[in-house]
Tab-separated table of C-alpha atoms in Angstrom:
chain	number	residue	atom	x	y	z
Z	1	MET	CA	15.854	-19.525	8.113
Z	2	ASN	CA	15.754	-19.691	4.339
Z	3	GLN	CA	14.641	-22.450	1.993
Z	4	LYS	CA	18.142	-23.757	1.407
Z	5	GLU	CA	18.770	-24.191	5.137
Z	6	ILE	CA	15.421	-25.944	5.596
Z	7	SER	CA	16.144	-28.278	2.689
Z	8	GLU	CA	19.558	-29.093	4.151
Z	9	LEU	CA	17.960	-30.248	7.406
Z	10	LYS	CA	15.136	-32.135	5.677
Z	11	ARG	CA	17.683	-34.312	3.904
Z	12	ARG	CA	18.725	-35.665	7.302
Z	13	PHE	CA	15.363	-37.314	7.946
Z	14	ARG	CA	16.366	-40.550	6.258
Z	15	LEU	CA	17.752	-43.752	7.710
Z	16	GLY	CA	21.525	-43.553	8.102
Z	17	LYS	CA	21.610	-39.797	7.470
Z	18	ASN	CA	20.988	-38.495	10.998
Z	19	ALA	CA	22.121	-38.856	14.594
Z	20	ILE	CA	18.645	-39.386	16.056
Z	21	GLY	CA	19.028	-41.995	18.782
Z	22	ARG	CA	15.475	-42.367	20.058
Z	23	ILE	CA	11.948	-41.316	19.205
Z	24	TYR	CA	9.996	-39.944	22.167
Z	25	GLY	CA	6.363	-39.016	22.541
Z	26	CYS	CA	3.008	-39.634	24.108
Z	27	TYR	CA	-0.458	-40.568	22.895
Z	28	VAL	CA	-3.204	-38.239	24.190
Z	29	ASN	CA	-6.950	-38.876	24.043
Z	30	SER	CA	-9.730	-36.331	23.516
Z	31	GLN	CA	-10.116	-35.937	27.305
Z	32	LYS	CA	-6.521	-34.639	27.499
Z	33	GLU	CA	-5.331	-37.840	29.187
Z	34	ILE	CA	-2.036	-39.517	28.315
Z	35	VAL	CA	-2.870	-43.042	27.158
Z	36	SER	CA	0.687	-44.260	26.572
Z	37	TYR	CA	4.284	-43.102	26.165
Z	38	LEU	CA	6.745	-43.654	23.331
Z	39	ASP	CA	10.470	-44.108	24.033
Z	40	GLU	CA	12.043	-46.283	21.348
Z	41	PRO	CA	15.541	-46.518	19.828
Z	42	LEU	CA	15.321	-45.635	16.151
Z	43	ASP	CA	17.939	-48.175	15.045
Z	44	ARG	CA	16.053	-51.103	16.628
Z	45	MET	CA	12.751	-50.395	14.920
Z	46	PRO	CA	11.707	-52.282	11.793
Z	47	GLU	CA	12.959	-50.269	8.825
Z	48	GLU	CA	9.502	-49.383	7.503
Z	49	GLU	CA	8.369	-48.216	10.937
Z	50	ALA	CA	11.465	-46.053	11.441
Z	51	GLU	CA	10.957	-44.478	8.022
Z	52	LYS	CA	7.374	-43.588	8.911
Z	53	TYR	CA	8.452	-41.832	12.111
Z	54	LEU	CA	11.120	-39.881	10.213
Z	55	ALA	CA	8.605	-38.925	7.526
Z	56	LEU	CA	6.227	-37.527	10.155
Z	57	LEU	CA	8.999	-35.478	11.789
Z	58	LYS	CA	10.249	-34.253	8.400
Z	59	LYS	CA	6.742	-32.993	7.618
Z	60	ALA	CA	7.193	-30.386	10.377
Z	61	LEU	CA	9.733	-28.701	8.057
Z	62	SER	CA	7.539	-28.663	4.956
Z	63	GLY	CA	5.444	-26.048	3.199
Z	64	ALA	CA	5.991	-22.426	2.247
Z	65	LEU	CA	7.981	-19.986	4.346
Z	66	GLY	CA	5.728	-17.290	5.735
Z	67	ARG	CA	2.653	-19.508	5.325
Z	68	ASN	CA	3.108	-23.018	6.713
Z	69	LEU	CA	6.497	-22.209	8.237
Z	70	ILE	CA	6.625	-19.186	10.557
Z	71	ASP	CA	9.613	-17.704	12.393
Z	72	ILE	CA	9.213	-17.276	16.137
Z	73	VAL	CA	11.461	-14.630	17.694
Z	74	PHE	CA	12.266	-14.625	21.410
Z	75	SER	CA	13.028	-11.391	23.212
Z	76	THR	CA	16.404	-10.907	24.862
Z	77	GLN	CA	14.674	-11.056	28.246
Z	78	GLN	CA	13.091	-14.414	27.408
Z	79	VAL	CA	16.426	-15.895	26.395
Z	80	ALA	CA	18.039	-14.565	29.564
Z	81	ASP	CA	15.351	-15.729	31.996
Z	82	SER	CA	12.006	-17.299	31.100
Z	83	ASP	CA	10.371	-20.641	31.804
Z	84	GLU	CA	9.466	-21.263	28.163
Z	85	HIS	CA	12.972	-20.722	26.785
Z	86	ARG	CA	14.601	-22.545	29.700
Z	87	ARG	CA	12.356	-25.567	29.022
Z	88	LEU	CA	13.246	-25.684	25.307
Z	89	MET	CA	16.942	-25.344	26.073
Z	90	ALA	CA	16.714	-28.143	28.658
Z	91	LEU	CA	15.066	-30.423	26.098
Z	92	ARG	CA	17.770	-29.615	23.541
Z	93	ASP	CA	20.768	-29.751	25.899
Z	94	SER	CA	19.707	-33.064	27.446
Z	95	GLY	CA	19.147	-34.595	24.012
Z	96	LEU	CA	15.565	-35.253	25.253
Z	97	LYS	CA	16.944	-37.771	27.776
Z	98	ASP	CA	15.620	-35.914	30.840
Z	99	GLY	CA	12.277	-37.578	31.534
Z	100	GLU	CA	11.072	-34.867	33.927
Z	101	VAL	CA	11.631	-32.131	31.354
Z	102	ARG	CA	9.867	-34.180	28.686
Z	103	GLN	CA	6.907	-34.725	31.003
Z	104	GLU	CA	6.729	-31.006	31.793
Z	105	PHE	CA	6.735	-30.243	28.067
Z	106	TYR	CA	4.024	-32.824	27.331
Z	107	GLN	CA	1.794	-31.412	30.052
Z	108	THR	CA	2.326	-27.834	28.859
Z	109	VAL	CA	1.196	-28.828	25.370
Z	110	ILE	CA	-1.740	-30.940	26.580
Z	111	ASP	CA	-3.081	-28.238	28.907
Z	112	ALA	CA	-3.046	-25.613	26.144
Z	113	LEU	CA	-3.691	-27.400	22.860
Z	114	ASP	CA	-7.207	-27.528	21.440
Z	115	MET	CA	-7.546	-30.442	19.006
Z	116	GLY	CA	-11.306	-30.724	19.374
Z	117	GLU	CA	-12.472	-34.314	19.737
Z	118	SER	CA	-9.357	-35.738	18.116
Z	119	ASN	CA	-6.836	-37.990	19.824
Z	120	TYR	CA	-3.269	-37.059	18.948
Z	121	LEU	CA	0.360	-38.124	19.183
Z	122	ILE	CA	3.141	-35.787	20.363
Z	123	LEU	CA	6.437	-36.785	18.728
Z	124	LEU	CA	9.891	-35.524	19.732
Z	125	ALA	CA	13.362	-36.216	18.350
Z	126	HIS	CA	16.847	-34.795	18.911
Z	127	ASP	CA	19.571	-34.643	16.273
Z	128	ALA	CA	23.196	-33.440	16.301
Z	129	TYR	CA	24.376	-32.331	12.867
Z	130	ASP	CA	28.097	-31.944	12.075
Z	131	VAL	CA	27.627	-29.042	9.693
Z	132	PRO	CA	30.012	-29.367	6.714
Z	133	HIS	CA	31.746	-26.345	5.231
Z	134	ARG	CA	30.587	-24.932	1.915
Z	135	GLY	CA	33.253	-24.433	-0.730
Z	136	ARG	CA	33.567	-21.469	-3.048
Z	137	ASP	CA	31.354	-23.229	-5.591
Z	138	ASP	CA	28.665	-23.632	-2.866
Z	139	GLU	CA	29.268	-27.386	-2.755
Z	140	MET	CA	29.544	-29.225	0.558
Z	141	GLN	CA	33.075	-30.145	1.533
Z	142	ALA	CA	33.717	-33.722	2.563
Z	143	ASP	CA	35.326	-32.826	5.884
Z	144	ALA	CA	32.990	-31.839	8.705
Z	145	GLY	CA	33.080	-28.305	10.026
Z	146	ASP	CA	33.603	-27.160	13.576
Z	147	GLU	CA	29.894	-26.404	14.006
Z	148	VAL	CA	27.646	-29.058	15.534
Z	149	PHE	CA	24.010	-28.060	15.239
Z	150	SER	CA	22.116	-29.660	18.121
Z	151	TYR	CA	18.348	-29.303	17.776
Z	152	ILE	CA	14.974	-30.800	18.579
Z	153	VAL	CA	11.988	-31.256	16.298
Z	154	CYS	CA	8.429	-31.784	17.479
Z	155	CYS	CA	5.195	-32.565	15.667
Z	156	ILE	CA	1.586	-33.079	16.730
Z	157	CYS	CA	-0.210	-35.765	14.719
Z	158	PRO	CA	-3.959	-36.460	14.899
Z	159	VAL	CA	-4.793	-40.131	15.507
Z	160	LYS	CA	-7.922	-41.162	13.645
Z	161	ASP	CA	-10.099	-44.239	13.418
Z	162	GLY	CA	-9.333	-46.366	10.390
Z	163	LYS	CA	-11.918	-46.630	7.601
Z	164	LEU	CA	-13.786	-49.856	7.064
Z	165	GLU	CA	-12.611	-51.682	3.953
Z	166	LEU	CA	-13.261	-55.131	2.578
Z	167	GLY	CA	-10.440	-57.447	3.607
Z	168	TYR	CA	-9.576	-61.128	3.585
Z	169	CYS	CA	-9.829	-62.982	6.904
Z	170	ALA	CA	-7.453	-65.937	6.630
Z	171	GLY	CA	-8.910	-67.884	9.541
Z	172	GLU	CA	-12.425	-67.833	8.079
Z	173	ASN	CA	-11.437	-68.083	4.410
Z	174	GLU	CA	-13.829	-65.200	3.723
Z	175	PHE	CA	-13.875	-61.473	3.006
Z	176	HIS	CA	-15.282	-59.136	5.654
Z	177	ASN	CA	-15.250	-55.452	6.570
Z	178	CYS	CA	-12.135	-54.707	8.618
Z	179	ALA	CA	-10.157	-51.641	9.609
Z	180	PRO	CA	-7.042	-50.771	11.590
Z	181	SER	CA	-8.219	-49.378	14.921
Z	182	GLN	CA	-6.134	-46.181	14.962
Z	183	ILE	CA	-4.110	-44.463	12.233
Z	184	VAL	CA	-1.562	-41.674	12.765
Z	185	ALA	CA	-2.297	-38.829	10.337
Z	186	PRO	CA	0.256	-36.277	9.029
Z	187	PRO	CA	1.077	-33.584	11.606
Z	188	GLU	CA	-1.184	-30.598	12.119
Z	189	LEU	CA	1.569	-28.516	13.701
Z	190	GLY	CA	5.124	-28.688	14.964
Z	191	PHE	CA	8.364	-26.797	15.446
Z	192	LEU	CA	12.138	-26.831	15.211
Z	193	PHE	CA	14.316	-25.360	17.970
Z	194	PRO	CA	16.681	-23.632	17.776
Z	195	ALA	CA	16.566	-22.119	14.300
Z	196	PHE	CA	19.264	-23.036	11.762
Z	197	ASP	CA	20.263	-19.511	10.674
Z	198	ASP	CA	23.370	-18.993	8.543
Z	199	ARG	CA	23.863	-22.744	9.022
Z	200	ALA	CA	24.365	-22.356	12.775
Z	201	ALA	CA	22.200	-22.469	15.900
Z	202	ASN	CA	20.201	-19.341	16.693
Z	203	ILE	CA	18.649	-19.756	20.151
Z	204	TYR	CA	16.733	-16.487	19.702
Z	205	ASN	CA	14.533	-18.093	17.047
Z	206	ALA	CA	12.420	-21.162	16.412
Z	207	LEU	CA	10.607	-22.307	13.284
Z	208	THR	CA	6.970	-23.404	13.623
Z	209	TYR	CA	4.848	-25.468	11.237
Z	210	ALA	CA	1.089	-25.457	10.598
Z	211	ARG	CA	-0.517	-27.729	8.022
Z	212	LYS	CA	-3.295	-25.175	7.465
Z	213	PRO	CA	-1.820	-21.660	7.256
Z	214	ASP	CA	-4.981	-20.085	8.636
Z	215	GLU	CA	-5.040	-22.422	11.659
Z	216	LEU	CA	-1.802	-21.683	13.503
Z	217	HIS	CA	-3.096	-22.996	16.859
Z	218	GLN	CA	-2.113	-19.824	18.652
Z	219	GLU	CA	-2.953	-21.402	22.006
Z	220	PHE	CA	-0.123	-23.881	21.349
Z	221	LEU	CA	2.309	-21.142	20.273
Z	222	ASP	CA	1.549	-19.067	23.340
Z	223	ALA	CA	2.058	-21.996	25.714
Z	224	VAL	CA	5.297	-23.274	24.162
Z	225	PHE	CA	6.937	-19.970	23.156
Z	226	HIS	CA	4.936	-17.293	25.032
Z	227	THR	CA	5.598	-14.740	22.297
Z	228	GLU	CA	3.280	-12.396	20.442
Z	229	PRO	CA	1.330	-14.760	18.180
Z	230	PRO	CA	1.984	-14.164	14.470
Z	231	MET	CA	-0.855	-13.166	12.166
Z	232	SER	CA	-2.111	-16.027	10.041
Z	233	PRO	CA	-2.029	-15.575	6.235
Z	234	GLY	CA	-5.808	-15.084	6.272
Z	235	GLU	CA	-5.521	-12.369	8.921
Z	236	GLN	CA	-2.720	-10.692	6.963
Z	237	ARG	CA	-4.827	-10.637	3.773
Z	238	GLU	CA	-7.818	-9.206	5.618
Z	239	ALA	CA	-5.662	-6.522	7.257
Z	240	PHE	CA	-4.084	-5.625	3.896
Z	241	GLN	CA	-7.509	-5.229	2.292
Z	242	THR	CA	-8.594	-3.042	5.206
Z	243	ALA	CA	-5.542	-0.809	4.736
Z	244	LEU	CA	-6.310	-0.418	1.013
Z	245	ARG	CA	-9.994	0.335	1.555
Z	246	GLU	CA	-9.497	2.810	4.400
Z	247	GLY	CA	-6.401	4.437	2.948
Z	248	LEU	CA	-7.908	5.091	-0.483
Z	249	GLU	CA	-11.205	6.366	0.984
Z	250	GLY	CA	-13.739	5.301	-1.621
Z	251	THR	CA	-11.361	5.268	-4.599
Z	252	CYS	CA	-10.220	1.654	-4.251
Z	253	GLY	CA	-11.599	0.716	-7.659
Z	254	LEU	CA	-11.139	-2.351	-9.826
Z	255	GLU	CA	-8.170	-0.851	-11.669
Z	256	VAL	CA	-6.275	-0.322	-8.412
Z	257	VAL	CA	-6.964	-3.862	-7.209
Z	258	GLN	CA	-5.978	-5.249	-10.625
Z	259	ALA	CA	-2.703	-3.327	-10.565
Z	260	VAL	CA	-1.813	-4.451	-7.029
Z	261	HIS	CA	-2.704	-8.075	-7.867
Z	262	GLU	CA	-0.742	-8.064	-11.147
Z	263	ARG	CA	2.391	-6.437	-9.728
Z	264	LEU	CA	2.523	-8.674	-6.635
Z	265	THR	CA	1.856	-11.765	-8.765
Z	266	ALA	CA	4.730	-10.746	-11.028
Z	267	LYS	CA	7.023	-10.470	-7.983
Z	268	ILE	CA	5.975	-13.954	-6.825
Z	269	GLU	CA	6.633	-15.460	-10.275
Z	270	GLU	CA	9.981	-13.707	-10.637
Z	271	HIS	CA	11.078	-14.901	-7.199
Z	272	ARG	CA	10.024	-18.466	-8.056
Z	273	GLU	CA	12.017	-18.401	-11.301
Z	274	THR	CA	15.187	-17.087	-9.668
Z	275	LYS	CA	14.978	-19.871	-7.036
Z	276	ASP	CA	16.233	-17.429	-4.409
Z	277	PRO	CA	16.304	-19.349	-1.076
Z	278	GLU	CA	15.458	-16.190	0.874
Z	279	PRO	CA	11.695	-15.713	1.345
Z	280	LEU	CA	10.108	-12.978	-0.775
Z	281	ALA	CA	8.894	-9.959	1.179
Z	282	VAL	CA	7.351	-6.557	0.434
Z	283	THR	CA	6.690	-3.551	2.630
Z	284	ALA	CA	3.928	-0.947	2.672
Z	285	LYS	CA	6.294	1.389	0.794
Z	286	ASP	CA	6.565	-1.116	-2.056
Z	287	VAL	CA	2.776	-1.215	-2.420
Z	288	ALA	CA	2.644	2.576	-2.054
Z	289	GLY	CA	4.632	2.823	-5.296
Z	290	ILE	CA	1.941	0.801	-7.086
Z	291	LEU	CA	-0.769	3.091	-5.700
Z	292	ARG	CA	1.081	6.176	-6.922
Z	293	ASP	CA	1.331	4.642	-10.387
Z	294	CYS	CA	-2.456	4.204	-10.309
Z	295	GLY	CA	-2.918	7.912	-9.635
Z	296	ALA	CA	-3.629	7.776	-5.890
Z	297	GLU	CA	-3.173	11.106	-4.121
Z	298	ALA	CA	-0.245	11.591	-1.758
Z	299	ALA	CA	-2.558	11.887	1.258
Z	300	GLN	CA	-4.203	8.567	0.375
Z	301	VAL	CA	-0.867	6.826	-0.032
Z	302	ASP	CA	0.272	8.191	3.322
Z	303	ALA	CA	-2.980	7.025	4.912
Z	304	PHE	CA	-2.463	3.531	3.481
Z	305	CYS	CA	1.101	3.358	4.858
Z	306	ALA	CA	-0.042	4.606	8.254
Z	307	LYS	CA	-2.791	1.972	8.386
Z	308	CYS	CA	-0.307	-0.757	7.472
Z	309	GLY	CA	1.979	0.442	10.256
Z	310	GLU	CA	-0.920	0.264	12.686
Z	311	LEU	CA	-2.005	-3.226	11.611
Z	312	PHE	CA	1.329	-4.899	10.856
Z	313	GLY	CA	3.912	-2.781	12.678
Z	314	GLU	CA	6.167	-0.111	11.233
Z	315	GLY	CA	8.336	-1.343	8.364
Z	316	ALA	CA	6.909	-4.882	8.538
Z	317	ALA	CA	8.113	-7.195	5.767
Z	318	LEU	CA	5.197	-9.225	4.411
Z	319	SER	CA	4.930	-12.189	2.081
Z	320	PRO	CA	3.011	-11.207	-1.092
Z	321	ALA	CA	1.546	-14.728	-1.171
Z	322	ASN	CA	-0.232	-13.884	2.099
Z	323	LEU	CA	-1.649	-10.617	0.745
Z	324	ILE	CA	-3.176	-11.882	-2.514
Z	325	ASP	CA	-4.212	-15.156	-4.111
Z	326	SER	CA	-1.858	-15.164	-7.086
Z	327	LYS	CA	-3.623	-18.161	-8.665
Z	328	ARG	CA	-7.139	-16.746	-8.591
Z	329	PHE	CA	-8.927	-13.544	-9.608
Z	330	GLU	CA	-12.600	-13.727	-8.688
Z	331	LEU	CA	-15.230	-10.990	-8.867
Z	332	ARG	CA	-18.536	-11.092	-6.994
Z	333	ALA	CA	-21.440	-8.699	-7.458
Z	334	ALA	CA	-25.041	-9.197	-6.339
Z	335	ASP	CA	-25.961	-12.734	-7.420
Z	336	ILE	CA	-23.085	-13.457	-9.805
Z	337	THR	CA	-19.526	-14.699	-9.431
Z	338	ILE	CA	-16.962	-14.412	-12.237
Z	339	ALA	CA	-13.585	-16.186	-12.122
Z	340	VAL	CA	-10.915	-14.873	-14.477
Z	341	PRO	CA	-7.401	-16.278	-15.013
Z	342	PRO	CA	-5.136	-13.887	-13.064
Z	343	GLU	CA	-2.989	-13.162	-16.117
Z	344	GLN	CA	-6.121	-11.952	-17.953
Z	345	SER	CA	-7.672	-9.888	-15.169
Z	346	TYR	CA	-6.893	-6.739	-17.194
Z	347	LEU	CA	-9.747	-7.681	-19.565
Z	348	VAL	CA	-12.392	-6.897	-16.924
Z	349	GLU	CA	-13.712	-3.335	-16.708
Z	350	THR	CA	-16.363	-1.581	-14.648
Z	351	ARG	CA	-18.826	0.792	-16.315
Z	352	VAL	CA	-21.881	2.773	-15.272
Z	353	MET	CA	-24.397	3.099	-18.127
Z	354	ASP	CA	-27.819	4.684	-17.752
Z	355	GLY	CA	-27.356	4.603	-14.002
Z	356	LYS	CA	-26.675	0.862	-13.920
Z	357	LYS	CA	-23.378	-0.762	-12.931
Z	358	TYR	CA	-21.823	-3.291	-15.315
Z	359	LEU	CA	-18.825	-5.580	-15.500
Z	360	LEU	CA	-17.526	-5.664	-19.082
Z	361	ILE	CA	-15.461	-8.591	-20.378
Z	362	PRO	CA	-14.454	-8.958	-24.046
Z	363	ALA	CA	-15.668	-12.419	-24.984
Z	364	GLY	CA	-13.893	-13.075	-28.300
Z	365	GLU	CA	-15.444	-15.383	-30.869
Z	366	GLY	CA	-16.271	-18.615	-29.067
Z	367	LEU	CA	-19.170	-18.786	-26.632
Z	368	GLU	CA	-20.320	-21.927	-24.795
Z	369	VAL	CA	-22.959	-22.641	-22.165
Z	370	ASN	CA	-22.210	-25.727	-20.069
Z	371	GLY	CA	-19.949	-26.926	-22.870
Z	372	MET	CA	-22.503	-26.302	-25.660
Z	373	PRO	CA	-21.535	-23.798	-28.385
Z	374	VAL	CA	-24.115	-21.007	-28.783
Z	375	ASP	CA	-24.490	-18.296	-31.405
Z	376	TRP	CA	-24.076	-14.582	-30.881
Z	377	MET	CA	-27.454	-12.884	-31.503
């Protein structure tokens, strides 16, 4: 899925804009026990309550592609004959109306999911979208198309104790500490099935959501989808750094890291400016070109590419935002830490003078210590 397709679906999570009939779910305590079930018609809820449910479900389609939103790909064998795919299809095809299938899904999630000591709410909804045609000018046509996209969306929301706040107690005519007993927090994770690829259903894919990119809850992904768990952004960055260090064999200096950071940051900025709905991706060969420009030897470049193939898979397309922190350039050495604006990282140099290692940074005219101007001596 691309950003445009995700945005198209997100616009449906408003009152009067979707075909969601009921909201289903269950409330689970920290002992993995179901406390209560939810099975309510959306159109009979108070408006504010219905909007809150839709906002929670919509959140499962938010964030950055490749970071918060990850594609899950089923194998052909799974689609043909597997319990996990059969269960998802049964949920979708029944419009979530089959209570036995819902219960099986709830129990699968509860048995696998590790939410620590937190209680949580599993929410499910089914929607059927009459996908309109796009005209030549990329505008939606008024008449509905032949495609009806039937899909389910799920999110897992922590339920937390409310905070004590001073409130007015009408019966006593006084102010006292009071708090709502339980509050549903924004979802930690969720998914959409099937994927909405080329504005049509793709039962070979699903789209998963994680609020924290480095906490994908792989135990949940394995139980629901039973596919090879994707690497989190943090794991991808660590693997990329390993490939650079091992491939360049002791010559991965500051200049190389600066060049890789600057070039990938430039790609991220350019992609953002073009507003291309397709997620930005680079391969090991793209980074290899940067290394060659920095003077790396052919054998080192080949070693880097081979290590990337080993860690990520041959020809893997990776999000640059997962490989670097484009908004930060921080250097640490011994007992000091220096943060430099990424666009000015080129100012930092490394030098060895009289056997000692130094970081050199042109300081310009102004110098302050904790906000106090000081003189150059």
